[in-house]
Short mmCIF file of C-alpha atoms in Angstrom, two decimals:
data_model
loop_
_atom_site.label_atom_id
_atom_site.label_comp_id
_atom_site.label_asym_id
_atom_site.label_seq_id
_atom_site.Cartn_x
_atom_site.Cartn_y
_atom_site.Cartn_z
CA MET A 1 44.40 11.92 145.86
CA ILE A 2 43.66 8.63 145.90
CA ARG A 3 43.77 6.67 149.88
CA LEU A 4 43.42 2.66 150.07
CA TYR A 5 41.38 0.96 152.80
CA ARG A 6 42.63 -2.71 153.32
CA SER A 7 41.21 -6.14 155.22
CA GLY A 8 44.17 -7.13 157.87
CA CYS A 9 44.85 -4.90 161.69
CA ALA A 10 48.61 -4.00 160.23
CA ALA A 11 47.20 -2.94 156.93
CA CYS A 12 44.44 -0.50 158.37
CA GLU A 13 46.63 2.51 158.28
CA PRO A 14 45.91 4.91 155.13
CA VAL A 15 47.43 4.14 151.40
CA GLU A 16 48.26 6.38 148.98
CA ILE A 17 48.79 5.70 145.37
CA ASP A 18 49.85 6.61 141.68
CA VAL A 19 47.45 4.95 139.22
CA ILE A 20 49.82 6.25 136.85
CA GLY A 21 51.38 3.61 134.79
CA GLY A 22 48.61 1.09 135.32
CA TRP A 23 47.14 0.37 138.63
CA VAL A 24 46.26 -2.98 139.65
CA MET A 25 43.69 -2.61 143.30
CA PRO A 26 44.58 -5.23 145.77
CA PRO A 27 41.82 -8.17 146.43
CA ASP A 28 41.83 -7.70 149.76
CA THR A 29 40.44 -3.48 149.05
CA LEU A 30 38.47 -3.20 151.81
CA TRP A 31 37.40 1.48 151.59
CA ILE A 32 39.31 3.89 148.48
CA ASP A 33 38.53 6.90 149.74
CA MET A 34 39.02 9.38 146.28
CA ILE A 35 39.90 13.10 147.42
CA GLU A 36 39.09 16.07 145.04
CA PRO A 37 39.43 12.37 141.72
CA THR A 38 40.78 13.61 138.32
CA HIS A 39 39.82 12.28 135.32
CA GLY A 40 42.59 9.48 135.67
CA GLU A 41 41.86 7.53 139.40
CA ASP A 42 38.43 8.34 138.38
CA ALA A 43 39.18 5.90 135.07
CA ALA A 44 41.14 3.86 137.45
CA VAL A 45 38.90 2.43 140.34
CA GLU A 46 36.11 2.62 137.59
CA ARG A 47 38.34 -0.20 135.78
CA ALA A 48 39.55 -1.78 139.06
CA LEU A 49 35.41 -2.27 140.33
CA GLY A 50 34.12 -2.16 136.30
CA ILE A 51 31.34 0.76 137.82
CA SER A 52 30.50 3.95 137.45
CA ILE A 53 31.98 7.63 138.81
CA PRO A 54 30.47 9.67 139.06
CA THR A 55 31.26 13.72 138.34
CA ARG A 56 30.93 16.08 140.80
CA ALA A 57 28.22 17.82 138.89
CA GLU A 58 25.88 14.39 139.36
CA MET A 59 26.71 14.71 143.03
CA SER A 60 25.10 17.68 142.89
CA GLU A 61 22.45 17.12 141.93
CA LEU A 62 18.84 17.09 143.18
CA GLU A 63 16.97 14.81 143.05
CA ALA A 64 16.73 11.35 144.98
CA SER A 65 16.98 9.43 141.60
CA SER A 66 20.29 11.71 140.81
CA ARG A 67 21.37 10.49 144.61
CA LEU A 68 19.92 7.33 145.16
CA TYR A 69 20.32 4.48 143.10
CA ARG A 70 21.81 0.84 142.18
CA GLU A 71 23.90 0.56 139.02
CA GLY A 72 26.55 -1.56 138.16
CA GLY A 73 26.06 -4.30 140.85
CA ALA A 74 26.86 -1.58 143.34
CA THR A 75 24.12 1.05 145.60
CA TYR A 76 25.46 4.49 145.09
CA VAL A 77 24.17 7.18 147.37
CA THR A 78 24.76 10.58 147.86
CA ALA A 79 24.86 13.09 151.06
CA ASP A 80 25.30 16.44 151.70
CA ILE A 81 27.57 16.29 155.08
CA LEU A 82 28.64 19.44 157.23
CA HIS A 83 32.17 20.80 157.74
CA ARG A 84 33.54 23.75 159.13
CA GLY A 85 31.28 22.59 162.35
CA ASP A 86 32.88 25.11 165.04
CA ASP A 87 32.08 27.96 162.31
CA ASP A 88 28.83 29.77 162.75
CA LEU A 89 27.54 28.92 159.14
CA PRO A 90 28.54 25.76 159.44
CA GLY A 91 29.64 24.45 155.25
CA ILE A 92 27.32 21.88 153.52
CA ASP A 93 28.68 19.49 149.91
CA PRO A 94 27.70 15.76 148.94
CA VAL A 95 29.59 13.09 149.74
CA THR A 96 29.02 9.54 147.45
CA PHE A 97 28.93 6.55 149.24
CA VAL A 98 29.31 3.53 146.05
CA LEU A 99 28.88 0.45 148.28
CA THR A 100 29.84 -2.58 146.34
CA ARG A 101 30.10 -7.13 147.26
CA GLY A 102 33.90 -6.02 148.64
CA THR A 103 35.15 -2.48 148.99
CA MET A 104 33.35 0.77 149.89
CA VAL A 105 34.18 4.06 147.94
CA THR A 106 33.97 7.76 149.02
CA ILE A 107 34.12 10.31 146.70
CA ARG A 108 34.01 13.37 148.15
CA TYR A 109 36.07 17.86 147.75
CA PHE A 110 36.53 18.81 150.82
CA ASP A 111 37.79 18.21 153.94
CA PRO A 112 34.79 17.48 156.97
CA ARG A 113 36.11 16.88 159.70
CA PRO A 114 33.79 12.79 160.15
CA PHE A 115 36.31 11.06 157.92
CA THR A 116 39.47 12.72 159.72
CA LEU A 117 37.55 10.96 163.34
CA PHE A 118 36.90 8.12 161.12
CA THR A 119 40.94 6.65 159.83
CA ASP A 120 41.86 8.53 163.84
CA LYS A 121 40.34 6.06 164.70
CA LEU A 122 40.68 3.21 162.97
CA GLU A 123 44.81 3.31 163.92
CA ARG A 124 43.76 2.99 167.88
CA GLU A 125 40.75 0.23 166.92
CA PRO A 126 42.80 -1.68 163.07
CA GLU A 127 40.39 -4.46 164.52
CA LEU A 128 37.25 -2.35 162.84
CA CYS A 129 38.61 -2.99 158.92
CA SER A 130 36.42 -5.88 159.33
CA THR A 131 34.63 -5.44 156.60
CA SER A 132 33.62 -2.79 154.15
CA ALA A 133 29.90 -2.35 155.33
CA GLU A 134 31.55 -2.19 158.78
CA MET A 135 33.54 0.09 157.84
CA PHE A 136 30.72 2.12 155.98
CA LEU A 137 28.23 1.58 159.71
CA ASN A 138 31.43 3.36 161.19
CA LEU A 139 31.82 6.16 159.52
CA MET A 140 27.84 7.15 159.01
CA GLU A 141 28.40 6.67 163.22
CA ALA A 142 31.20 8.78 162.93
CA ILE A 143 28.87 11.53 160.90
CA ILE A 144 25.89 11.74 162.87
CA ASP A 145 28.18 11.85 165.92
CA ARG A 146 29.44 15.43 164.64
CA ALA A 147 25.97 16.61 163.05
CA SER A 148 24.91 16.26 166.19
CA ASP A 149 28.11 18.30 168.42
CA VAL A 150 27.35 20.85 165.18
CA LEU A 151 23.72 20.83 167.33
CA SER A 152 24.62 21.53 170.42
CA GLY A 153 26.81 24.30 169.45
CA LEU A 154 24.70 25.95 167.77
CA ALA A 155 21.84 25.35 170.58
CA ALA A 156 24.01 26.46 172.99
CA LYS A 157 24.63 29.59 171.25
CA VAL A 158 20.40 30.26 170.25
CA GLU A 159 20.71 30.31 174.07
CA GLY A 160 23.23 32.96 174.04
CA VAL A 161 21.52 35.43 171.97
CA SER A 162 17.94 34.55 173.65
CA ALA A 163 20.23 36.09 177.27
CA HIS A 164 20.61 39.17 175.05
CA VAL A 165 17.25 39.22 173.46
CA PHE A 166 15.05 38.88 177.32
CA SER A 167 18.36 40.82 178.71
CA GLU A 168 17.37 43.77 180.60
CA GLY A 169 20.46 45.67 180.20
CA ARG A 170 20.67 45.05 177.11
CA THR A 171 24.67 45.59 176.04
CA VAL A 172 24.43 44.04 172.33
CA GLY A 173 22.26 46.13 169.72
CA PHE A 174 19.76 44.83 167.61
CA LYS A 175 20.64 44.80 164.77
CA HIS A 176 23.81 42.30 165.42
CA LEU A 177 21.26 39.84 168.07
CA VAL A 178 19.54 39.72 164.45
CA THR A 179 22.02 38.84 162.45
CA LYS A 180 23.28 36.33 165.05
CA LEU A 181 19.68 34.12 164.44
CA GLY A 182 19.42 35.22 160.76
CA ARG A 183 23.18 33.09 160.60
CA ALA A 184 21.88 30.44 162.74
CA HIS A 185 18.16 30.07 161.34
CA MET A 186 20.72 29.18 157.76
CA ALA A 187 22.89 26.59 160.16
CA ASN A 188 19.57 25.53 160.94
CA ALA A 189 18.73 24.29 157.52
CA ARG A 190 22.61 22.95 156.62
CA ILE A 191 21.61 21.04 159.90
CA GLU A 192 18.02 20.26 158.49
CA GLN A 193 19.12 19.58 155.02
CA SER A 194 22.15 17.05 155.91
CA LEU A 195 19.47 14.51 158.73
CA ALA A 196 17.62 14.51 156.17
CA GLY A 197 19.25 13.22 153.16
CA LEU A 198 21.27 10.58 156.01
CA SER A 199 17.95 8.77 156.87
CA ARG A 200 16.88 9.01 152.86
CA VAL A 201 20.50 6.78 153.06
CA PHE A 202 19.77 5.04 155.18
CA ALA A 203 16.01 3.67 154.44
CA PHE A 204 17.64 3.57 150.99
CA VAL A 205 20.99 0.68 151.78
CA ALA A 206 17.94 -1.07 154.55
CA VAL A 207 17.30 -2.89 151.34
CA ASP A 208 21.53 -4.08 150.82
CA ASP A 209 21.03 -7.71 151.27
CA TRP A 210 24.42 -7.35 153.70
CA PHE A 211 22.01 -5.16 155.85
CA GLU A 212 19.03 -7.32 155.29
CA HIS A 213 20.36 -10.42 155.73
CA ASN A 214 22.90 -9.89 158.37
CA ASP A 215 21.93 -9.43 161.87
CA GLU A 216 25.06 -6.88 163.72
CA PRO A 217 25.01 -4.72 160.46
CA ARG A 218 20.89 -4.30 160.54
CA GLU A 219 20.55 -3.66 163.71
CA HIS A 220 23.56 -1.06 163.43
CA LEU A 221 21.72 0.60 160.66
CA ARG A 222 18.19 0.88 162.69
CA SER A 223 20.49 2.64 165.75
CA LEU A 224 22.11 4.87 163.52
CA SER A 225 18.49 6.23 161.23
CA ARG A 226 17.04 6.10 165.29
CA ASP A 227 19.52 9.01 165.34
CA ALA A 228 19.65 10.83 162.55
CA VAL A 229 15.33 11.33 163.16
CA SER A 230 15.94 11.79 167.47
CA LEU A 231 18.25 14.32 165.63
CA ILE A 232 16.02 15.76 163.60
CA SER A 233 12.91 16.81 166.51
CA HIS A 234 15.89 18.19 168.11
CA ASN A 235 17.02 20.29 165.19
CA HIS A 236 12.50 21.40 164.57
CA SER A 237 12.73 22.60 168.59
CA VAL A 238 16.62 24.86 168.03
CA ALA A 239 14.25 26.18 164.67
CA ALA A 240 11.46 26.72 167.04
CA GLY A 241 13.34 29.36 169.27
CA ILE A 242 15.36 30.75 166.59
CA ASN A 243 12.32 31.74 164.54
CA PHE A 244 10.37 33.05 168.84
CA GLN A 245 13.46 35.06 169.32
CA LEU A 246 13.61 36.70 166.13
CA SER A 247 10.22 37.47 166.65
CA ALA A 248 10.83 38.59 169.98
CA ALA A 249 13.45 40.47 169.04
CA LEU A 250 11.97 42.35 166.16
CA GLY A 251 8.80 42.44 168.07
CA LEU A 252 10.76 44.36 170.29
CA ILE A 253 12.40 46.76 168.10
CA ASN A 254 8.90 48.05 167.47
CA VAL A 255 8.93 48.62 170.96
CA GLU A 256 11.67 51.15 170.81
CA GLN A 257 11.69 52.47 167.83
CA SER A 258 7.95 53.16 169.33
CA SER A 259 9.03 55.17 172.14
CA ILE A 260 10.91 57.14 170.18
CA PHE A 261 7.68 58.06 168.12
CA LYS A 262 6.37 58.86 171.07
CA MET A 263 8.40 60.91 172.29
CA PHE A 264 8.75 62.80 169.40
CA SER A 265 4.67 62.96 169.85
CA ILE A 266 4.49 64.34 172.90
CA PHE A 267 7.65 66.78 172.79
CA THR A 268 5.39 68.23 169.84
CA ALA A 269 1.95 68.08 171.22
CA VAL A 270 3.82 69.80 174.21
CA LEU A 271 5.26 72.53 172.11
CA MET A 272 2.38 73.16 169.74
CA PRO A 273 0.75 75.49 172.58
CA PRO A 274 3.41 78.10 173.13
CA THR A 275 4.74 77.89 169.45
CA LEU A 276 0.46 79.11 169.09
CA ILE A 277 1.44 81.08 171.56
CA GLY A 278 4.47 82.71 170.27
CA ALA A 279 3.22 82.97 166.76
CA ILE A 280 -0.12 85.27 167.83
CA TYR A 281 3.07 87.35 169.39
CA GLY A 282 5.28 88.29 166.87
CA MET A 283 2.39 89.40 164.34
CA ASN A 284 3.05 93.03 166.09
CA PHE A 285 -0.57 93.78 165.18
CA GLU A 286 -0.81 97.80 165.54
CA HIS A 287 -4.36 97.57 167.37
CA MET A 288 -3.25 94.59 169.49
CA PRO A 289 -3.12 95.59 173.06
CA GLU A 290 -0.92 93.18 174.94
CA LEU A 291 1.11 95.03 172.88
CA ARG A 292 1.13 98.80 175.09
CA TRP A 293 1.39 96.25 178.75
CA VAL A 294 4.33 96.44 180.76
CA GLU A 295 3.46 92.95 181.72
CA GLY A 296 2.39 91.38 178.75
CA TYR A 297 6.33 89.67 177.76
CA PRO A 298 5.95 88.21 181.12
CA MET A 299 2.53 87.52 180.57
CA ALA A 300 3.92 85.88 177.23
CA LEU A 301 5.94 83.63 178.54
CA GLY A 302 4.32 82.54 181.45
CA LEU A 303 1.63 81.28 178.94
CA MET A 304 3.66 79.15 177.37
CA VAL A 305 4.90 77.62 180.27
CA VAL A 306 1.83 76.97 181.25
CA SER A 307 0.10 75.53 178.03
CA ALA A 308 3.29 73.46 177.67
CA LEU A 309 2.82 71.93 181.58
CA ALA A 310 -0.68 71.07 180.89
CA PRO A 311 -0.80 68.96 178.32
CA LEU A 312 2.73 67.05 180.39
CA VAL A 313 0.32 66.64 183.00
CA TYR A 314 -3.09 64.57 180.74
CA PHE A 315 -0.87 62.66 179.13
CA LYS A 316 0.40 61.50 183.19
CA ARG A 317 -2.99 61.52 184.17
CA ARG A 318 -3.51 59.63 181.34
CA GLY A 319 -1.02 56.95 182.54
CA TRP A 320 0.20 57.84 178.54
CA ILE A 321 3.74 59.21 180.42
#
């Protein structure tokens, strides 16, 4: 599917086009939004702009030379964008932005929320449909704002987990807490990946003619770059908190396990002397003098009780229990 955005207040509303049977791009087109494009739609846009449209496999490549490059007078940048940001584990997928002299092209195979937020903003403020560069900057601003919201939500979730980890009357098991912290760590890594990619995109497009020689767009781009850097720093602090809480949770698990083993060790030590006494008087040797004592049975029981209490008293005085 292709959505077309053209300059002018009335024409800023998206128009879905059909490329079958030939398609001529209107000269005032500012943004071509390609959503899960077909081969025919790729070919139509390539003919209209004289550029090549990267495939989905090419968009997923990780090396910088495949994500940031210039070709045929156009600038190609690919960034990993967060989506499903309200879930415990946000998704992340690549979006390619192609900046030409008068038109911006976006290629995506999912529907991230910043695109919806930006298009809703275009309906409220049609004056934003001025140039493709301005639309690129405003779209990037929506992406940064959404990443900030996702990061804030993650920080709040981590703070909630922290309250459970260090709670005296803990009602949530450590297994559940460690699982939540593990998912938070994965979400943190994905936010880091997205923000780092956006920072590289801003640095790469900063030398384009439009941004390099126009003061207002250049300052807007610098502001976005600073926002990305500050969010990366904040993300690092959230990551440090996650790692600390994960270490603390694992340490408390070890403490609990040590307490359990400690109690087993105490019971073993306490029961060993009575067991020894019981084993001795259970041998029934013929010449064992206690066998004929009237007081032999209560004496053996008393020895067992005394031998069990003696280790408990000793452990208590040493502060081991």
